[in-house]
Short mmCIF file of N, CA and C in Angstrom, two decimals:
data_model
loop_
_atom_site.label_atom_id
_atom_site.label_comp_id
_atom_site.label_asym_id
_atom_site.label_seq_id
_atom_site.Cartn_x
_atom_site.Cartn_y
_atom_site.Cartn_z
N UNK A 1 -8.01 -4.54 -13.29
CA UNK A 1 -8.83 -5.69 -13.59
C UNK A 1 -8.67 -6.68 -12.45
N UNK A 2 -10.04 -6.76 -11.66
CA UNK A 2 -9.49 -8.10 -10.80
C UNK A 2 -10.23 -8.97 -11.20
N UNK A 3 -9.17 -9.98 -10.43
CA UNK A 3 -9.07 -11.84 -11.03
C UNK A 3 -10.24 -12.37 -10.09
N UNK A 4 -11.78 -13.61 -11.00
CA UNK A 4 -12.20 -14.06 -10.01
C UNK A 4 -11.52 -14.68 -8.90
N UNK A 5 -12.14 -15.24 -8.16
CA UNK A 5 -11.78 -16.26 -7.03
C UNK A 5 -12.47 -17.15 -6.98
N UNK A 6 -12.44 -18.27 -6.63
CA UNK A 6 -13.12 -19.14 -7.23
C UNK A 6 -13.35 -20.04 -5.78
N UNK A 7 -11.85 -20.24 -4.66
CA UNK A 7 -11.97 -21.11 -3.92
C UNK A 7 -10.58 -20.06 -2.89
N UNK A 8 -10.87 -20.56 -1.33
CA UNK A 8 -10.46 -19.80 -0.68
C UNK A 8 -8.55 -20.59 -0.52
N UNK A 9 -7.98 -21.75 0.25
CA UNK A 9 -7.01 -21.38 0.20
C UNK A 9 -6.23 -21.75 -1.56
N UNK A 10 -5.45 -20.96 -1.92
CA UNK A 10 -5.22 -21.22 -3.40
C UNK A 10 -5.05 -23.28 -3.58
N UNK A 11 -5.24 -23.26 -4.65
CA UNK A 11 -5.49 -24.52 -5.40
C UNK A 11 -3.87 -24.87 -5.75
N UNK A 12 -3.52 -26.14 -5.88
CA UNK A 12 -2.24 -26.62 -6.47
C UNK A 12 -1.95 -26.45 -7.47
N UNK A 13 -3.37 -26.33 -8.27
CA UNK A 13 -2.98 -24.97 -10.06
C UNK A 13 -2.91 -24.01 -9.80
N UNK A 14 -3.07 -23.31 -8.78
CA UNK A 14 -2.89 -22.10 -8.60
C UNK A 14 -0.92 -21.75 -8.41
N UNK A 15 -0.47 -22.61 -7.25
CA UNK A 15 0.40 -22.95 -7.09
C UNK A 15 1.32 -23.04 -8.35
N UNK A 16 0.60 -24.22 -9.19
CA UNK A 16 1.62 -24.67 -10.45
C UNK A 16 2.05 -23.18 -11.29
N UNK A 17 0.81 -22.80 -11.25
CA UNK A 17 0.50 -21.52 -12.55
C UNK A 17 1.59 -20.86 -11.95
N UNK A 18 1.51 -19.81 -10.80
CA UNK A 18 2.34 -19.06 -9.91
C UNK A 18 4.11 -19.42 -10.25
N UNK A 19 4.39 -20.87 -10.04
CA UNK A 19 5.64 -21.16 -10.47
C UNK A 19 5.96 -20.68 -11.92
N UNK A 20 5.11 -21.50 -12.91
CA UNK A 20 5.46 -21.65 -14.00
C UNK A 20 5.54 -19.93 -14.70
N UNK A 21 4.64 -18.91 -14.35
CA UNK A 21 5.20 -17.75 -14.28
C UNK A 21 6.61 -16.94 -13.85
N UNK A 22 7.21 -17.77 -12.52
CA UNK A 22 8.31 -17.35 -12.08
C UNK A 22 8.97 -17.75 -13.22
N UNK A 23 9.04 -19.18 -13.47
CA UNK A 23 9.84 -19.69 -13.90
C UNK A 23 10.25 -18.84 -15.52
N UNK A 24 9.18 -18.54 -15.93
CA UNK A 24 9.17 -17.68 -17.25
C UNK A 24 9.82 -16.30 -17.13
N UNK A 25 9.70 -16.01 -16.02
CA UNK A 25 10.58 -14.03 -15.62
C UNK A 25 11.87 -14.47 -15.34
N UNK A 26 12.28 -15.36 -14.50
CA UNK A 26 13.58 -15.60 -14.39
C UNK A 26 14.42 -16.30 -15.60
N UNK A 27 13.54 -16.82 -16.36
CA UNK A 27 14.59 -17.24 -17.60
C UNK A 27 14.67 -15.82 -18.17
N UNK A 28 13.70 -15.10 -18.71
CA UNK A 28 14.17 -13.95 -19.26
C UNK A 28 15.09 -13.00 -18.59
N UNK A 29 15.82 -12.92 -17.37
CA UNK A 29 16.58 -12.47 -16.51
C UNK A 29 17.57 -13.11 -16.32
N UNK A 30 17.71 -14.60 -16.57
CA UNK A 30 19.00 -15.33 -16.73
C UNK A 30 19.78 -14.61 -17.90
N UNK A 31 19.34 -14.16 -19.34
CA UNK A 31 19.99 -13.83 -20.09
C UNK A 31 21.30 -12.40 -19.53
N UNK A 32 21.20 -12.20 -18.58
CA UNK A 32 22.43 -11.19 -18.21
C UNK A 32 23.55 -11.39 -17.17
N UNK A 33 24.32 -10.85 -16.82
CA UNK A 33 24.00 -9.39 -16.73
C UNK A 33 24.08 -8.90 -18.17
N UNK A 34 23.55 -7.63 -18.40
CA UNK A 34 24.24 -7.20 -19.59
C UNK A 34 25.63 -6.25 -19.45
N UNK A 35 25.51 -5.43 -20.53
CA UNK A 35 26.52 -4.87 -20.50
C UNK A 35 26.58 -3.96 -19.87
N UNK A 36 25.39 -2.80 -19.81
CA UNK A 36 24.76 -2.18 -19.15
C UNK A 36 24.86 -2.65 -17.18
N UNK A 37 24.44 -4.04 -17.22
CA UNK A 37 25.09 -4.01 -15.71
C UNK A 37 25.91 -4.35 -15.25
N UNK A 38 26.60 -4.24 -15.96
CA UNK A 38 28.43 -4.70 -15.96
C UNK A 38 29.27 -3.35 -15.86
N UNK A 39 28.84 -2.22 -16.61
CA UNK A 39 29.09 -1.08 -16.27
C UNK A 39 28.56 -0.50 -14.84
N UNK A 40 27.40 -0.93 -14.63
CA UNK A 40 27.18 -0.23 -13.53
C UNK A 40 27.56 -0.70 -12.20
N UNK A 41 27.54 -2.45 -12.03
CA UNK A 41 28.51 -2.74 -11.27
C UNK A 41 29.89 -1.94 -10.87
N UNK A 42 30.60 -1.92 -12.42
CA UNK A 42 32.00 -1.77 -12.30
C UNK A 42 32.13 -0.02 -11.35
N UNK A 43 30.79 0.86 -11.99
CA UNK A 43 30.93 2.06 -11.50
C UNK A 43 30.41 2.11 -9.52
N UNK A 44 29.60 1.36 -9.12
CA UNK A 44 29.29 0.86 -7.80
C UNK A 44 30.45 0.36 -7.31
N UNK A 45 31.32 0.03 -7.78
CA UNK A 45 32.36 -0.83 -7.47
C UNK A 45 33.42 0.39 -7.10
N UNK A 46 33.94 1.47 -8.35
CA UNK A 46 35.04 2.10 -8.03
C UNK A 46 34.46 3.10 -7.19
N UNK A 47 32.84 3.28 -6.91
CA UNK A 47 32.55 4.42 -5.78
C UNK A 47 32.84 3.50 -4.65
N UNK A 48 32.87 2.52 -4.56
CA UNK A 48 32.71 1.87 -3.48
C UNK A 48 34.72 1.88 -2.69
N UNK A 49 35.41 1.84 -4.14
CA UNK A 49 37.29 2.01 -3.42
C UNK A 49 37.49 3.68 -3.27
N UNK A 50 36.49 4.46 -3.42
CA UNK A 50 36.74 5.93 -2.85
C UNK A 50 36.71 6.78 -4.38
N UNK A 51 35.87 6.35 -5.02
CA UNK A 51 35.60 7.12 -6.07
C UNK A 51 36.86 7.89 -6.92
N UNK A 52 36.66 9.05 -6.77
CA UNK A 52 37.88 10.41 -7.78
C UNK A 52 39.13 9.99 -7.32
N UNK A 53 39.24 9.47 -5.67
CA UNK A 53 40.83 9.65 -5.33
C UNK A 53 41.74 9.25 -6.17
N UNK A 54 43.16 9.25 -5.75
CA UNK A 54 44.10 8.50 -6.35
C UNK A 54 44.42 7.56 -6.22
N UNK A 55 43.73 6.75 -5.22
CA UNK A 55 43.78 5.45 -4.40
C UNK A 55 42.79 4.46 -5.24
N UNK A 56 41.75 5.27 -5.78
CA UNK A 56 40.67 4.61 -6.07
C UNK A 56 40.89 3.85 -7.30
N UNK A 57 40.52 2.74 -7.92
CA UNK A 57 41.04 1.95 -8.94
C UNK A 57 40.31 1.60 -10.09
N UNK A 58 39.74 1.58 -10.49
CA UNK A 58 38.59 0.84 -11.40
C UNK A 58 38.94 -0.58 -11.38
N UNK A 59 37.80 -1.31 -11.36
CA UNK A 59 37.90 -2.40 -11.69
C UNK A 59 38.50 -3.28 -12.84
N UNK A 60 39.18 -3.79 -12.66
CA UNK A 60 39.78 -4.92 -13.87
C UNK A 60 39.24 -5.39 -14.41
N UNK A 61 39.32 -5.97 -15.78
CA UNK A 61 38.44 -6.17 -16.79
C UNK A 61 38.28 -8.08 -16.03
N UNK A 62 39.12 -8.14 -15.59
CA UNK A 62 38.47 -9.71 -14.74
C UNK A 62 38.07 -9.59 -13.67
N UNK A 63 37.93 -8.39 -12.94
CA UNK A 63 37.26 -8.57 -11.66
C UNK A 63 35.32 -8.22 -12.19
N UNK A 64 35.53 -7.95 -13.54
CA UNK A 64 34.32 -7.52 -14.09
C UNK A 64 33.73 -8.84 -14.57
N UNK A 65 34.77 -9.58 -15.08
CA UNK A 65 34.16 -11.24 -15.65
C UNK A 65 33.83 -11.95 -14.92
N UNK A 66 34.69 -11.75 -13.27
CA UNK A 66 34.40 -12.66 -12.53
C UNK A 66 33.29 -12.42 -11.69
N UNK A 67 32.54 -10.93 -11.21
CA UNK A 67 31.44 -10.53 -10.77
C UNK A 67 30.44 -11.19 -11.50
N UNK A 68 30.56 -10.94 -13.23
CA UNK A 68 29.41 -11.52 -14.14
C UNK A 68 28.86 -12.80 -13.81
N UNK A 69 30.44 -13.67 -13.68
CA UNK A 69 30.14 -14.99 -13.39
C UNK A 69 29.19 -15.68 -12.70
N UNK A 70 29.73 -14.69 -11.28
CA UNK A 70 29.39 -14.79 -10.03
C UNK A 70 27.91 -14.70 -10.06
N UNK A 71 27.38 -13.79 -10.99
CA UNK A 71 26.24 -13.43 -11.19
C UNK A 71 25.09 -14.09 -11.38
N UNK A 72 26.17 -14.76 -13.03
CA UNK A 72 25.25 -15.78 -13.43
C UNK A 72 25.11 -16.75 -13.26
N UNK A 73 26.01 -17.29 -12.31
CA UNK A 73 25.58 -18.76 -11.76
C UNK A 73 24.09 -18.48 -10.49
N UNK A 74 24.28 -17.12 -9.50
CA UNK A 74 23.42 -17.00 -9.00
C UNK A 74 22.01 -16.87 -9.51
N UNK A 75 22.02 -15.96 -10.77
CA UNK A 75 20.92 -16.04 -11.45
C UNK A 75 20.29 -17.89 -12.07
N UNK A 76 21.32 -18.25 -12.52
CA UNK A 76 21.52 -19.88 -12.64
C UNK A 76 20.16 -20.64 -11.53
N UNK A 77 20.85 -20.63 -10.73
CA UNK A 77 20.17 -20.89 -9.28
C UNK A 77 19.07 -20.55 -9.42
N UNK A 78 18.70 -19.33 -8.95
CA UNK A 78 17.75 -18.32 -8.93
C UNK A 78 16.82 -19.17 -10.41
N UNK A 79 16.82 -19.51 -11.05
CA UNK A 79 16.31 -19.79 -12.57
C UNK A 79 15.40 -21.03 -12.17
N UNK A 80 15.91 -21.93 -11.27
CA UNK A 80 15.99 -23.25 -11.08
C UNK A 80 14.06 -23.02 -10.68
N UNK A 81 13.67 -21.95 -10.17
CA UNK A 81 12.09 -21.99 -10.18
C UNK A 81 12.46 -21.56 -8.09
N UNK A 82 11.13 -21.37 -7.97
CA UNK A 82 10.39 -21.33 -6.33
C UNK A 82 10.48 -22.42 -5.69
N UNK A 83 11.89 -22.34 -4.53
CA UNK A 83 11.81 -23.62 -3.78
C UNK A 83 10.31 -23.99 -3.45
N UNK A 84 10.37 -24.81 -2.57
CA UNK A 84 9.31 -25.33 -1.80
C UNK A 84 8.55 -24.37 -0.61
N UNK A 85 10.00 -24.05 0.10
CA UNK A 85 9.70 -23.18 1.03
C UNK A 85 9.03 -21.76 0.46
N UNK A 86 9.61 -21.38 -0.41
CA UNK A 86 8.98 -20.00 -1.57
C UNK A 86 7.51 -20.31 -1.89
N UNK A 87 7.27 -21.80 -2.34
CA UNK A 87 5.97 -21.97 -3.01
C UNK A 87 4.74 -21.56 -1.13
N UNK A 88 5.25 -22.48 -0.60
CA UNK A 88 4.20 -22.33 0.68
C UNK A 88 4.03 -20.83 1.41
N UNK A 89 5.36 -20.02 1.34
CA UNK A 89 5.35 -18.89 1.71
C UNK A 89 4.22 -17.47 1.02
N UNK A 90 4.06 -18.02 -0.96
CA UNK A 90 3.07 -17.36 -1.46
C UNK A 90 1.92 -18.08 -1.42
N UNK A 91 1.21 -19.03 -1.26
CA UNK A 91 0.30 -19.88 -0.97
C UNK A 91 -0.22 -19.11 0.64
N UNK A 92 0.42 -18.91 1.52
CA UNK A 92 0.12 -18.36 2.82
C UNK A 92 -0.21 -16.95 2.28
N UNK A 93 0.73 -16.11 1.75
CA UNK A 93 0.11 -14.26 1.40
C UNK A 93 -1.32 -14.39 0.52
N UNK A 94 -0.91 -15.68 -0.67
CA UNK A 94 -2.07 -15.33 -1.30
C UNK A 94 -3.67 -15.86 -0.77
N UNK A 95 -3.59 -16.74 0.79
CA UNK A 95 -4.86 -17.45 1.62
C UNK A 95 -4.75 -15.84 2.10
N UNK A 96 -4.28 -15.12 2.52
CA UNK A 96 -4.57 -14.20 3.13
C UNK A 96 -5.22 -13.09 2.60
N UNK A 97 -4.11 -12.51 1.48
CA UNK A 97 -4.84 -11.98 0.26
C UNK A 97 -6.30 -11.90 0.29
N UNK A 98 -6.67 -13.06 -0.52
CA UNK A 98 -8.21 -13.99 -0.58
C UNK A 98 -9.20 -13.12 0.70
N UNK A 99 -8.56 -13.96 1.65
CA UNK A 99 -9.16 -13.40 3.11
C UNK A 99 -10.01 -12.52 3.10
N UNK A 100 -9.06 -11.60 2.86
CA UNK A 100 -9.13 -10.01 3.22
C UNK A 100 -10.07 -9.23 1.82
N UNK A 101 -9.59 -9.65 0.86
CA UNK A 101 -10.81 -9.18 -0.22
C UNK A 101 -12.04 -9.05 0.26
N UNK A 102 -12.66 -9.90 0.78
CA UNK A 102 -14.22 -10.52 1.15
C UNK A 102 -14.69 -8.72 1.89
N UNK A 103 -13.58 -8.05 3.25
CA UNK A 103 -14.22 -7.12 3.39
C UNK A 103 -13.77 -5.80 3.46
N UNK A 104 -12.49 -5.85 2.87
CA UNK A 104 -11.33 -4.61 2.73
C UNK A 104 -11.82 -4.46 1.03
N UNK A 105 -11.87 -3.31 0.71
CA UNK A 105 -11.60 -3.42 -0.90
C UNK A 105 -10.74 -1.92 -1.70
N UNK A 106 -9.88 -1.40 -0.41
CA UNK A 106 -8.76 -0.62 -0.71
C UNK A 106 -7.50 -1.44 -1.08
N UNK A 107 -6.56 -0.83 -1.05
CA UNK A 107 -5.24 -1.02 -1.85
C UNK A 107 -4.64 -1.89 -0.46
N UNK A 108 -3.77 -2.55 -0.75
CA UNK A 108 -2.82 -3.19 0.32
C UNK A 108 -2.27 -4.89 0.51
N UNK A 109 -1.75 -5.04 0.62
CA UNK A 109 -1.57 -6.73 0.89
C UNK A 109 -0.98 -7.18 2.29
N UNK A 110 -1.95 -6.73 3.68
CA UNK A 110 -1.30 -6.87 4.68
C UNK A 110 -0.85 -8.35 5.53
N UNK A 111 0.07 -8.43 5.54
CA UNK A 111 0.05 -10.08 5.86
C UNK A 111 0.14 -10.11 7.65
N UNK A 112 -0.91 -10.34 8.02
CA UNK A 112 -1.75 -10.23 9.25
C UNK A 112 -2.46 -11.03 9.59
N UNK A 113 -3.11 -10.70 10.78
CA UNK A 113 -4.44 -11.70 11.24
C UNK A 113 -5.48 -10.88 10.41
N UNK A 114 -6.48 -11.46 10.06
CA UNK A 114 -7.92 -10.45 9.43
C UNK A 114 -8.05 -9.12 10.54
N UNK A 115 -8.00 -9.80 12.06
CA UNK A 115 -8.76 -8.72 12.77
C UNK A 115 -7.80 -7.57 12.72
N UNK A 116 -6.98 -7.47 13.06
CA UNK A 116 -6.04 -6.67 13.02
C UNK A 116 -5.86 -5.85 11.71
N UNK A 117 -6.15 -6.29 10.76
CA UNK A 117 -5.97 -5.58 9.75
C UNK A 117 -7.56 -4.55 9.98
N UNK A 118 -8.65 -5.36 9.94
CA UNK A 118 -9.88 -4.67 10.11
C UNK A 118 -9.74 -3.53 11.35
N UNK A 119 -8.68 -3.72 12.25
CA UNK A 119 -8.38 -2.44 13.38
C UNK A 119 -8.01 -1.27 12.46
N UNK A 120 -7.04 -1.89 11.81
CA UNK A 120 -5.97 -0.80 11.38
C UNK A 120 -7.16 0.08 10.41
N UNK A 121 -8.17 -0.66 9.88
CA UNK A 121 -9.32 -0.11 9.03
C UNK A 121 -9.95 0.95 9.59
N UNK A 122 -10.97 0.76 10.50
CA UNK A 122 -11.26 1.07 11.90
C UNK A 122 -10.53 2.39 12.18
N UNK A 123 -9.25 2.16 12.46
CA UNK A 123 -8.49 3.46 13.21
C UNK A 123 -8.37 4.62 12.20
N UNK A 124 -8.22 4.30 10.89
CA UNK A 124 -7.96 4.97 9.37
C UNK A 124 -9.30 6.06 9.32
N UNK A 125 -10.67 4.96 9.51
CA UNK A 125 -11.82 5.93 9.57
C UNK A 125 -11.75 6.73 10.51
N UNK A 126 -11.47 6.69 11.79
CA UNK A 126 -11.56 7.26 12.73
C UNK A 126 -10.76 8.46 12.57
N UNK A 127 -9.32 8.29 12.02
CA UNK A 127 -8.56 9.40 12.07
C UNK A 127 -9.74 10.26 10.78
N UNK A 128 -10.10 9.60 9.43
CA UNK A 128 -10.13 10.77 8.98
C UNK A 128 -11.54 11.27 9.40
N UNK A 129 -12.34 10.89 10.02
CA UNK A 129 -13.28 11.57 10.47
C UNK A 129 -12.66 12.46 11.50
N UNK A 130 -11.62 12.32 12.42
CA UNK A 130 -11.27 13.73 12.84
C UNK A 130 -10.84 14.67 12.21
N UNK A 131 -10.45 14.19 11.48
CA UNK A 131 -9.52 15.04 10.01
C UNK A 131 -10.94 16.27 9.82
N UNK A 132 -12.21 15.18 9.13
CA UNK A 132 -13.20 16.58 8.91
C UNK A 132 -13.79 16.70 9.85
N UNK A 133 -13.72 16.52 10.78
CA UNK A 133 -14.17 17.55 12.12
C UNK A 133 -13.32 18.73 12.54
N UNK A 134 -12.17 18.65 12.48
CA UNK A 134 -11.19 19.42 12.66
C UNK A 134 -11.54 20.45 11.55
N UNK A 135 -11.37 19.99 10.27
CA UNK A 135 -11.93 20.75 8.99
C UNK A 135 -12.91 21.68 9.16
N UNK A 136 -14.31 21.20 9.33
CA UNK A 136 -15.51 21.50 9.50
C UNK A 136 -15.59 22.31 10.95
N UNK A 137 -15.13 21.89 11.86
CA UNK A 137 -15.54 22.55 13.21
C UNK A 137 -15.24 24.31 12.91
N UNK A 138 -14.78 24.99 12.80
CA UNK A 138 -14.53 26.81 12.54
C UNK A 138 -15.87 27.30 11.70
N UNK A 139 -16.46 26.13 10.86
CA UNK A 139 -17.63 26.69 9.84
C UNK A 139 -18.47 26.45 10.64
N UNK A 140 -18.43 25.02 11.09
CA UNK A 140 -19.50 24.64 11.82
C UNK A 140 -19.82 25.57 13.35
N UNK A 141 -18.96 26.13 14.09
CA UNK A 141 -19.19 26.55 14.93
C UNK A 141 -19.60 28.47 14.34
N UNK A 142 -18.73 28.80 12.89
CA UNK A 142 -19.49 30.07 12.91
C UNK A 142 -21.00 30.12 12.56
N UNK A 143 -21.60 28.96 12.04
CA UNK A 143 -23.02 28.95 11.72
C UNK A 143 -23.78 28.80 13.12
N UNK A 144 -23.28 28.42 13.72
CA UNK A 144 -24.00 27.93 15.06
C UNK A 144 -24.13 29.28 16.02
N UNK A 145 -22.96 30.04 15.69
CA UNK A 145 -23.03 31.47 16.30
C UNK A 145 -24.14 32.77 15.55
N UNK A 146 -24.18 32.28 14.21
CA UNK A 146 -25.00 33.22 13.56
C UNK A 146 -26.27 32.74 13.16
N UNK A 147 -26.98 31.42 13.99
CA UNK A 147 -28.10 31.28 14.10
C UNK A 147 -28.46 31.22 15.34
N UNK A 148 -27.11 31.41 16.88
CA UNK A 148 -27.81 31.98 17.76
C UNK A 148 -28.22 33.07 17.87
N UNK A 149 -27.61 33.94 16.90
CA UNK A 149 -27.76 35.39 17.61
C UNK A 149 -29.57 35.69 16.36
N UNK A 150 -29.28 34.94 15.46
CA UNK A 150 -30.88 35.39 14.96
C UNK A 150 -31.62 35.17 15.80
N UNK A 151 -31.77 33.64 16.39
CA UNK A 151 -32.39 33.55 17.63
C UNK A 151 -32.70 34.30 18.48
N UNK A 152 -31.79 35.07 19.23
CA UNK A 152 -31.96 36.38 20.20
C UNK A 152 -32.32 37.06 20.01
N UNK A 153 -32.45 37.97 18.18
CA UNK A 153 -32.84 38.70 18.09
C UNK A 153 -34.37 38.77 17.81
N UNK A 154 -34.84 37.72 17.43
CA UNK A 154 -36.58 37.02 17.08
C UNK A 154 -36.69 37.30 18.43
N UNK A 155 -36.21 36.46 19.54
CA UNK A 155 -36.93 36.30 20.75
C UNK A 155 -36.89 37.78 21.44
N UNK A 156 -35.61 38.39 20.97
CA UNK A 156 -35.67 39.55 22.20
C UNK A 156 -35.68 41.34 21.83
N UNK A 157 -35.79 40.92 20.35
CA UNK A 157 -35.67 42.65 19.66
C UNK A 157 -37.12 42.89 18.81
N UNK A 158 -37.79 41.80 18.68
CA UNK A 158 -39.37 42.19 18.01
C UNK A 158 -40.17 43.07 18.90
N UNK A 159 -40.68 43.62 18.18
CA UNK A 159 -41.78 44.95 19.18
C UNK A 159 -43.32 43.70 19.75
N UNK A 160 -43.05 43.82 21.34
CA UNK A 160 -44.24 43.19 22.05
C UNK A 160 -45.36 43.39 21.14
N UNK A 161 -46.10 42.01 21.09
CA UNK A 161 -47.36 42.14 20.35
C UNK A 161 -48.00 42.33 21.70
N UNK A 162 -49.18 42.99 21.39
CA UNK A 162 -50.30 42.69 21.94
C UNK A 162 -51.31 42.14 21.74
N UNK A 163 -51.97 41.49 22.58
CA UNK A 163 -53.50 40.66 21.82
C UNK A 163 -54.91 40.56 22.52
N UNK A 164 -56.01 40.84 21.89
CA UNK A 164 -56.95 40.89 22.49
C UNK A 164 -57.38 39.74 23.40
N UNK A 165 -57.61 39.29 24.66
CA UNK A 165 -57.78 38.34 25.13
C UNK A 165 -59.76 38.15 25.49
N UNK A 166 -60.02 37.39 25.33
CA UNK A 166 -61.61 37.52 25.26
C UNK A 166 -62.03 36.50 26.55
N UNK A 167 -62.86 37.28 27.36
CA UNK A 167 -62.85 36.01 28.46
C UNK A 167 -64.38 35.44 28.41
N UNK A 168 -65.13 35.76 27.43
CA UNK A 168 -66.15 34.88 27.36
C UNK A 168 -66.49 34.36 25.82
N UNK A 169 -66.99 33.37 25.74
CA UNK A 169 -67.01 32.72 24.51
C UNK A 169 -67.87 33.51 23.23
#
């Protein structure tokens, strides 16, 4: 389903909306780690001191609380919404975005100049038109061989006509 467009570089509701979405995924992602990634930490963790050996340790049940911690204060952070610098950075992909809709309408989000992207377009056709030339050329050249040789044979294996030529009217 695509979204109208309404106006080319995004709008400051556009902006707001964009946040206030982050802001809604990252609260639901503040709620962890869970337990689930507390285990898997802990198992990243003892592959990480040499796994099976005898050297290797599992993690302590506080080096596990204190990763969590660690976690969730980052997630904490992380919660706080799209700095400033974040907000202008998607405001720039999504002017570009925009851009490029108008005359690309394949898959991609190239963050580019227009022209350059329209090269890379450009070169895509080009390859796959060699693609079916390459394809096509063995058919194409056996048809071309078996309508020369009908050719030759019309022009050069029919029995001479002859024809009455009349030289007065």
């Amino acid at each position: 389903m695509e979204e109208e467009v309404t106006s080319y570089p995004p709008t400051r509701d556009d902006v707001e909306e964009w946040a206030e979405r982050e802001r809604r995924r990252r609260q639901a992602w503040l709620e962890g780690p869970s337990e689930e990634e507390r285990h898997e930490w802990a198992r990243r963790e003892y592959e990480h001191r040499g796994g099976e050996g005898a050297r290797a340790l599992w993690p302590a049940d506080e080096e596990v609380k204190e990763w969590a911690e660690r976690e969730r204060r980052r997630r904490q952070a992380w919660l706080e919404g799209p700095s400033e610098e974040e907000r202008r950075e998607w405001a720039r992909r999504e002017r570009r975005r925009r851009e490029q809709r108008d005359w690309y309408d394949g898959p991609g989000d190239w963050d580019e100049d227009p022209s350059v992207a329209r090269l890379r377009r450009d070169v895509q056709l080009a390859a796959e038109g060699a693609a079916r030339i390459l394809w096509e050329w063995p058919f194409w050249t056996w048809s071309r061989l078996v309508r020369a040789g009908r050719d030759h044979e019309e022009r050069f294996n029919t029995p001479f006509r002859t024809r009455r030529i009349t030289y007065y009217d």
